[in-house]
Short mmCIF file of C-alpha atoms and ligand atoms in Angstrom, two decimals:
data_model
loop_
_atom_site.label_atom_id
_atom_site.label_comp_id
_atom_site.label_asym_id
_atom_site.label_seq_id
_atom_site.Cartn_x
_atom_site.Cartn_y
_atom_site.Cartn_z
CA MET A 1 134.60 141.84 154.09
CA LYS A 2 134.34 138.71 156.11
CA LEU A 3 131.58 136.23 155.20
CA SER A 4 129.72 134.39 157.90
CA ARG A 5 130.05 130.64 158.07
CA LYS A 6 126.41 130.34 157.01
CA THR A 7 126.92 132.46 153.88
CA CYS A 8 130.00 130.43 152.97
CA LEU A 9 128.05 127.20 153.26
CA ALA A 10 125.19 128.59 151.18
CA LEU A 11 127.60 129.75 148.47
CA ALA A 12 129.32 126.37 148.40
CA ALA A 13 125.95 124.63 148.06
CA LEU A 14 124.97 126.93 145.19
CA LEU A 15 128.26 126.25 143.45
CA ALA A 16 127.81 122.49 143.84
CA LEU A 17 124.27 122.75 142.42
CA ALA A 18 125.47 124.70 139.40
CA LEU A 19 128.20 122.13 138.82
CA CYS A 20 125.69 119.26 139.02
CA ALA A 21 123.40 121.02 136.54
CA ARG A 22 126.32 121.46 134.14
CA LEU A 23 127.32 117.82 134.48
CA GLU A 24 123.72 116.68 133.95
CA ASP A 25 123.45 118.89 130.87
CA ALA A 26 126.69 117.44 129.47
CA ARG A 27 125.42 113.92 130.17
CA ARG A 28 122.18 114.61 128.28
CA LYS A 29 124.05 116.05 125.32
CA ARG A 30 126.77 113.41 125.18
CA ARG A 31 127.03 111.82 121.75
CA HIS A 32 127.34 108.06 121.27
CA THR A 33 127.89 106.32 117.94
CA ARG A 34 127.87 102.89 116.40
CA ALA A 35 129.05 102.09 112.89
CA PHE A 36 128.78 98.81 111.01
CA PHE A 37 128.03 97.38 107.58
CA ALA A 38 124.57 96.00 106.81
CA MET A 39 122.06 95.94 103.94
CA ASP A 40 124.94 96.34 101.53
CA THR A 41 125.83 99.78 102.86
CA PRO A 42 127.68 101.48 105.73
CA VAL A 43 125.36 102.14 108.66
CA ALA A 44 126.01 104.91 111.20
CA LEU A 45 123.86 105.28 114.30
CA THR A 46 124.27 108.39 116.45
CA ALA A 47 122.30 108.95 119.65
CA TYR A 48 122.55 111.38 122.55
CA GLY A 49 122.17 111.00 126.29
CA PRO A 50 122.64 108.37 128.99
CA ALA A 51 120.20 105.86 127.45
CA ALA A 52 122.11 105.85 124.15
CA PRO A 53 124.71 103.05 124.55
CA ARG A 54 122.19 100.32 125.38
CA ALA A 55 119.63 101.65 122.89
CA LEU A 56 122.24 101.72 120.10
CA GLU A 57 123.21 98.14 120.77
CA ARG A 58 119.56 97.09 120.46
CA ALA A 59 119.07 99.16 117.30
CA GLU A 60 122.10 97.51 115.67
CA ARG A 61 120.73 94.07 116.51
CA LEU A 62 117.37 95.06 115.02
CA VAL A 63 118.91 96.34 111.75
CA ARG A 64 120.86 93.10 111.39
CA ARG A 65 117.72 91.05 112.00
CA LEU A 66 115.80 93.08 109.40
CA GLU A 67 118.65 92.59 106.94
CA ARG A 68 118.46 88.81 107.36
CA GLU A 69 114.69 88.79 106.92
CA MET A 70 114.45 91.19 103.97
CA SER A 71 117.45 90.06 101.94
CA VAL A 72 116.68 88.62 98.51
CA THR A 73 120.04 86.81 98.41
CA VAL A 74 120.03 85.14 101.86
CA ALA A 75 118.56 81.69 101.15
CA ASP A 76 116.17 81.34 104.10
CA SER A 77 115.17 85.00 104.54
CA GLY A 78 111.47 85.86 104.64
CA VAL A 79 111.72 87.32 101.14
CA SER A 80 113.46 84.20 99.80
CA ARG A 81 110.78 81.97 101.33
CA LEU A 82 108.08 84.13 99.74
CA ASN A 83 109.90 83.93 96.40
CA ALA A 84 110.15 80.14 96.76
CA GLY A 85 106.36 79.94 96.88
CA GLU A 86 105.72 79.92 100.64
CA GLU A 87 102.99 82.00 102.19
CA ILE A 88 104.27 84.66 104.58
CA PRO A 89 102.19 86.23 107.35
CA ALA A 90 100.93 89.79 106.81
CA ASP A 91 101.91 90.82 110.33
CA GLY A 92 105.55 89.59 110.20
CA THR A 93 108.58 91.70 109.29
CA VAL A 94 108.45 91.00 105.56
CA GLY A 95 104.65 91.06 105.42
CA ARG A 96 104.47 94.52 106.93
CA ALA A 97 107.28 95.92 104.75
CA LEU A 98 105.67 94.35 101.66
CA SER A 99 102.30 95.93 102.57
CA ALA A 100 103.99 99.33 102.78
CA ALA A 101 105.73 98.69 99.45
CA LEU A 102 102.48 97.69 97.74
CA GLU A 103 100.82 100.79 99.10
CA MET A 104 103.60 102.92 97.62
CA ARG A 105 103.14 101.09 94.33
CA GLU A 106 99.48 102.17 94.32
CA LYS A 107 100.35 105.73 95.25
CA THR A 108 103.05 106.11 92.60
CA GLY A 109 100.98 104.59 89.80
CA GLY A 110 103.42 101.69 89.50
CA ALA A 111 106.67 103.69 89.20
CA PHE A 112 107.70 101.93 92.40
CA ASP A 113 107.05 98.20 92.20
CA PRO A 114 108.39 95.65 94.72
CA ALA A 115 107.67 92.69 92.42
CA LEU A 116 110.19 93.52 89.69
CA TYR A 117 112.73 90.95 90.73
CA PRO A 118 112.38 88.62 87.71
CA ALA A 119 113.51 91.53 85.53
CA LEU A 120 116.03 92.97 88.00
CA ARG A 121 117.73 89.60 88.47
CA LEU A 122 118.67 89.47 84.77
CA TRP A 123 120.89 92.53 85.13
CA GLY A 124 122.84 91.04 88.03
CA PHE A 125 122.58 93.99 90.41
CA THR A 126 121.90 91.84 93.45
CA THR A 127 124.53 89.20 92.60
CA GLY A 128 127.29 91.31 91.05
CA LYS A 129 127.17 89.19 87.86
CA TYR A 130 126.34 92.08 85.57
CA ALA A 131 124.92 91.45 82.11
CA VAL A 132 122.83 93.19 79.47
CA PRO A 133 119.99 90.75 78.85
CA ALA A 134 118.48 90.07 75.42
CA GLN A 135 115.12 91.72 74.73
CA ALA A 136 113.40 88.30 74.65
CA GLU A 137 114.69 87.57 78.15
CA ILE A 138 113.43 90.92 79.41
CA ASP A 139 110.02 90.33 77.81
CA ALA A 140 109.77 86.92 79.46
CA ALA A 141 110.79 88.37 82.84
CA LEU A 142 108.28 91.21 82.54
CA ARG A 143 105.50 88.66 82.11
CA LEU A 144 106.41 87.38 85.59
CA SER A 145 106.96 90.83 87.12
CA GLY A 146 104.60 93.32 88.69
CA ALA A 147 102.60 93.61 91.88
CA ALA A 148 99.53 92.01 90.23
CA ARG A 149 101.34 88.71 90.80
CA VAL A 150 101.39 89.20 94.57
CA ARG A 151 98.30 87.64 96.08
CA LYS A 152 96.82 88.70 99.40
CA THR A 153 95.58 85.61 101.23
CA GLU A 154 93.44 85.52 104.33
CA SER A 155 96.36 86.10 106.66
CA GLY A 156 99.35 86.88 104.48
CA PHE A 157 100.92 87.00 101.03
CA ARG A 158 101.73 84.44 98.40
CA LEU A 159 103.20 84.85 94.90
CA ASN A 160 101.98 83.49 91.60
CA SER A 161 104.35 80.94 90.14
CA GLY A 162 107.54 82.54 88.75
CA ALA A 163 106.94 85.90 90.41
CA ALA A 164 109.54 87.36 92.79
CA VAL A 165 109.68 90.24 95.24
CA ASP A 166 112.65 92.43 96.18
CA LEU A 167 112.48 95.07 98.91
CA GLY A 168 115.74 96.77 97.86
CA GLY A 169 113.93 100.03 97.08
CA ILE A 170 112.28 100.37 100.51
CA GLY A 171 114.22 98.12 102.92
CA LYS A 172 116.81 100.65 104.08
CA GLY A 173 114.17 103.30 104.72
CA TRP A 174 112.06 100.72 106.55
CA ALA A 175 115.05 99.72 108.68
CA SER A 176 115.85 103.37 109.42
CA ASP A 177 112.33 103.88 110.81
CA ALA A 178 112.56 100.69 112.83
CA ALA A 179 115.93 101.74 114.26
CA ALA A 180 114.63 105.22 115.15
CA ASP A 181 111.52 103.72 116.80
CA CYS A 182 113.73 101.29 118.72
CA LEU A 183 115.97 104.12 119.97
CA ARG A 184 112.92 106.07 121.14
CA GLU A 185 111.44 103.05 122.93
CA ASN A 186 114.76 102.66 124.72
CA GLY A 187 114.78 106.18 126.10
CA VAL A 188 116.62 108.17 123.42
CA GLU A 189 115.16 111.55 122.42
CA SER A 190 117.74 112.73 119.88
CA ALA A 191 119.33 110.53 117.22
CA VAL A 192 120.35 110.18 113.59
CA VAL A 193 120.21 106.87 111.74
CA SER A 194 122.06 106.71 108.44
CA LEU A 195 122.01 103.77 106.03
CA GLY A 196 123.72 104.70 102.80
CA GLY A 197 121.56 107.39 101.22
CA ASN A 198 118.86 107.01 103.88
CA VAL A 199 118.99 109.47 106.78
CA ARG A 200 116.33 109.30 109.49
CA THR A 201 116.33 111.66 112.45
CA LEU A 202 114.65 111.23 115.83
CA GLY A 203 113.58 114.38 117.67
CA PRO A 204 115.46 117.62 117.21
CA ARG A 205 119.14 118.00 118.09
CA PRO A 206 119.87 118.18 121.82
CA GLY A 207 119.02 121.79 122.62
CA GLY A 208 116.19 121.91 120.05
CA ALA A 209 117.91 123.00 116.83
CA LYS A 210 117.27 121.32 113.46
CA TRP A 211 119.66 118.74 112.03
CA ARG A 212 121.56 119.56 108.89
CA VAL A 213 121.71 116.80 106.28
CA GLY A 214 124.00 117.15 103.27
CA VAL A 215 122.84 115.82 99.89
CA ARG A 216 125.70 114.31 97.94
CA ASP A 217 126.75 115.80 94.64
CA PRO A 218 127.71 112.95 92.26
CA GLU A 219 130.49 115.20 90.98
CA GLY A 220 131.93 115.68 94.48
CA GLY A 221 130.96 117.77 97.49
CA LEU A 222 127.31 118.50 98.19
CA LEU A 223 124.31 119.52 96.09
CA GLY A 224 123.07 121.37 99.12
CA VAL A 225 122.08 121.07 102.76
CA ILE A 226 118.65 120.27 104.17
CA ALA A 227 117.57 121.43 107.63
CA ILE A 228 115.12 119.05 109.27
CA GLY A 229 113.56 118.37 112.69
CA GLU A 230 112.31 114.80 113.07
CA GLY A 231 111.99 113.12 109.68
CA ALA A 232 113.71 111.44 106.76
CA VAL A 233 115.96 112.53 103.90
CA VAL A 234 116.44 109.79 101.30
CA THR A 235 118.39 109.88 98.04
CA SER A 236 118.25 107.51 95.06
CA GLY A 237 120.89 108.00 92.44
CA ASN A 238 122.36 106.27 89.39
CA TYR A 239 125.98 107.01 90.30
CA GLU A 240 126.58 104.40 93.01
CA ARG A 241 125.40 101.08 91.65
CA PHE A 242 125.93 100.67 87.93
CA PHE A 243 128.05 98.93 85.31
CA GLU A 244 129.24 99.92 81.88
CA LYS A 245 129.16 97.93 78.68
CA ASP A 246 130.10 99.15 75.19
CA GLY A 247 130.24 102.73 76.40
CA GLU A 248 126.72 102.59 77.85
CA ARG A 249 125.93 102.90 81.54
CA TYR A 250 123.32 100.66 83.19
CA TRP A 251 122.05 101.31 86.72
CA HIS A 252 119.99 99.52 89.35
CA ILE A 253 116.73 101.48 89.22
CA LEU A 254 114.45 99.93 86.63
CA ASP A 255 111.48 101.37 84.82
CA PRO A 256 108.77 98.77 85.60
CA ARG A 257 107.24 99.32 82.15
CA THR A 258 110.40 98.38 80.25
CA GLY A 259 112.35 96.18 82.67
CA LYS A 260 115.41 98.31 81.83
CA PRO A 261 117.29 101.00 83.75
CA ALA A 262 114.99 104.03 84.03
CA ARG A 263 116.15 106.80 81.69
CA SER A 264 114.08 109.74 82.83
CA GLY A 265 116.92 112.24 82.79
CA VAL A 266 117.29 112.08 86.58
CA VAL A 267 120.73 111.60 88.12
CA SER A 268 119.65 111.85 91.75
CA ALA A 269 116.29 112.23 93.51
CA THR A 270 116.08 113.17 97.19
CA VAL A 271 112.82 113.02 99.14
CA ILE A 272 112.20 114.76 102.46
CA GLY A 273 109.30 113.61 104.63
CA LYS A 274 108.24 112.07 107.91
CA ARG A 275 108.96 108.36 107.52
CA GLY A 276 112.00 106.70 105.97
CA ALA A 277 110.13 103.84 104.29
CA ALA A 278 107.81 106.10 102.29
CA CYS A 279 110.66 108.47 101.39
CA ASP A 280 112.85 105.55 100.28
CA ALA A 281 110.16 104.12 97.99
CA LEU A 282 109.33 107.59 96.74
CA SER A 283 112.92 108.54 95.92
CA THR A 284 113.11 105.43 93.72
CA ALA A 285 109.73 106.33 92.16
CA LEU A 286 110.68 109.96 91.41
CA PHE A 287 113.86 108.70 89.77
CA VAL A 288 111.67 106.61 87.46
CA MET A 289 109.11 109.39 86.83
CA GLY A 290 111.52 112.19 85.93
CA PRO A 291 111.26 115.86 86.97
CA GLU A 292 107.96 116.75 85.26
CA LYS A 293 105.89 113.82 86.46
CA SER A 294 107.53 114.13 89.87
CA ALA A 295 106.37 117.75 90.07
CA ASP A 296 102.80 116.66 89.27
CA TRP A 297 102.90 113.86 91.79
CA LEU A 298 104.29 116.06 94.57
CA ARG A 299 101.65 118.70 93.95
CA LYS A 300 98.90 116.10 94.38
CA ASN A 301 100.57 114.48 97.40
CA PRO A 302 101.55 117.18 99.86
CA GLY A 303 103.71 116.26 102.81
CA TYR A 304 106.92 115.61 100.88
CA GLY A 305 109.73 117.83 99.71
CA ALA A 306 112.13 116.88 96.92
CA VAL A 307 115.47 117.85 95.38
CA ILE A 308 116.22 116.45 91.93
CA LEU A 309 119.39 116.73 89.86
CA ASP A 310 118.97 116.07 86.14
CA GLU A 311 121.55 114.97 83.61
CA ASN A 312 121.94 118.51 82.28
CA GLY A 313 122.95 119.81 85.69
CA ALA A 314 119.63 121.50 86.53
CA LEU A 315 118.89 121.26 90.25
CA TYR A 316 115.15 121.25 91.00
CA PHE A 317 113.70 121.67 94.48
CA THR A 318 110.13 121.92 95.78
CA GLU A 319 108.97 125.33 97.02
CA ASN A 320 107.69 123.89 100.31
CA LEU A 321 111.29 123.37 101.48
CA GLY A 322 111.64 127.15 101.79
CA ALA A 323 114.71 128.12 103.77
CA ASP A 324 115.23 124.49 104.80
CA PHE A 325 117.08 123.76 101.55
CA VAL A 326 120.24 125.69 100.80
CA PRO A 327 121.81 124.73 97.45
CA ASP A 328 125.57 124.64 97.33
CA GLU A 329 127.32 127.73 95.96
CA ARG A 330 128.46 125.85 92.82
CA ARG A 331 124.94 124.65 92.01
CA ARG A 332 123.05 127.81 92.92
CA ALA A 333 122.91 129.26 89.40
CA ALA A 334 121.29 126.06 88.07
CA ALA A 335 118.81 125.70 90.97
CA ARG A 336 115.12 126.19 90.18
CA VAL A 337 111.71 125.45 91.67
CA LEU A 338 110.30 122.05 90.73
CA GLY A 339 106.94 122.60 89.09
CA PRO A 340 105.27 124.80 86.52
P1 ADP B 401 119.63 102.36 96.84
O1 ADP B 401 119.28 100.97 97.20
O2 ADP B 401 120.88 102.47 96.05
O3 ADP B 401 119.57 103.31 97.98
P2 ADP B 401 116.99 102.76 95.83
O4 ADP B 401 116.38 103.02 97.13
O5 ADP B 401 116.54 103.63 94.72
O6 ADP B 401 118.54 102.87 95.83
O7 ADP B 401 116.68 101.25 95.50
C1 ADP B 401 117.12 100.61 94.36
C2 ADP B 401 116.80 99.15 94.50
O8 ADP B 401 115.38 98.98 94.46
C3 ADP B 401 117.34 98.29 93.40
O9 ADP B 401 118.60 97.78 93.76
C4 ADP B 401 116.30 97.21 93.30
O10 ADP B 401 116.53 96.26 94.31
C5 ADP B 401 115.02 97.93 93.61
N1 ADP B 401 114.35 98.55 92.46
C6 ADP B 401 114.86 98.91 91.25
N2 ADP B 401 113.93 99.53 90.50
C7 ADP B 401 112.81 99.56 91.25
C8 ADP B 401 111.49 100.09 91.03
N3 ADP B 401 111.14 100.69 89.90
N4 ADP B 401 110.59 99.92 92.03
C9 ADP B 401 110.92 99.29 93.19
N5 ADP B 401 112.12 98.81 93.45
C10 ADP B 401 113.06 98.94 92.49
MG1 MG B 402 114.53 103.78 97.42
#
């Protein structure tokens, strides 16, 4: 069969169109990454599509700026200025993160408290100079700790003398939200931001499927995998930042009531929700509360899922996760619903 010149041209045009569509699809799905170290943890930014390279560069700059402002060890950061007695504006970077932290303090009945720094400092977790403080030192620090010592002024915040704030329990989640928002504003529709144990996703995966986020097993491998659309998966654990003295282990999450490492039986607490900041604060709070109180709290505050590993190896998960949480084979026998 001989094709007419017209038919040949039409076929060629169709072929070219199909090729263009394929190329465009590949361009939209192309993965771009950026990895660096900030906020005391490895940061990995992944974004898809043609807007990604420029957006990622801006998101990295933003995370670094937030790190400088929120750090408790950088001398002229916003947090350091607040801790030195200066007033900070409510609508600045630190003011807004502190407002969110204070709100989470209210919501968690004080299990999360951003004004614990006088007590935290004694243990050396932010400086690396680890020590087990004497009880008298802890008592004195506790008298200066607690969100009641943060004063709201007309336009900002100021601390009572001796008080000190530390945003270590919410800063990475806050930064993950900011980075995701920045990527979206710069034209990205699909991305994953990961800062240590804080994962924040933007949109679904290219093509519409859910992301799969692994939850680390402190004994190696994964506790399980969480499927999520847009949202946050944040883990707080006692196996990453700790020191040992006289056979006893001390970690960086404190019980605000005692000023000592929280011993609630929890080894790791993972929170799944919409925003990274809230999930970050909440993962710290659930670690302090322990499985039973966490179950109560989660029942009264719908909108979050949780996976908690306790020191006996029991793996609790909230029922609302449904098929979106798949425990690892090795942990399946010890997995149970969190709650009554
Ligand atoms: P990580 O920083 O390892 O991801 P978390 O999000 O749980 O873990 O934050 C722990 C940090 O939060 C500590 O290093 C300290 O700065 C701060 N912190 C410790 N205990 C509390 C608490 N009860 N409430 C609020 N912040 C806390
Ligand atoms: Mg936290």
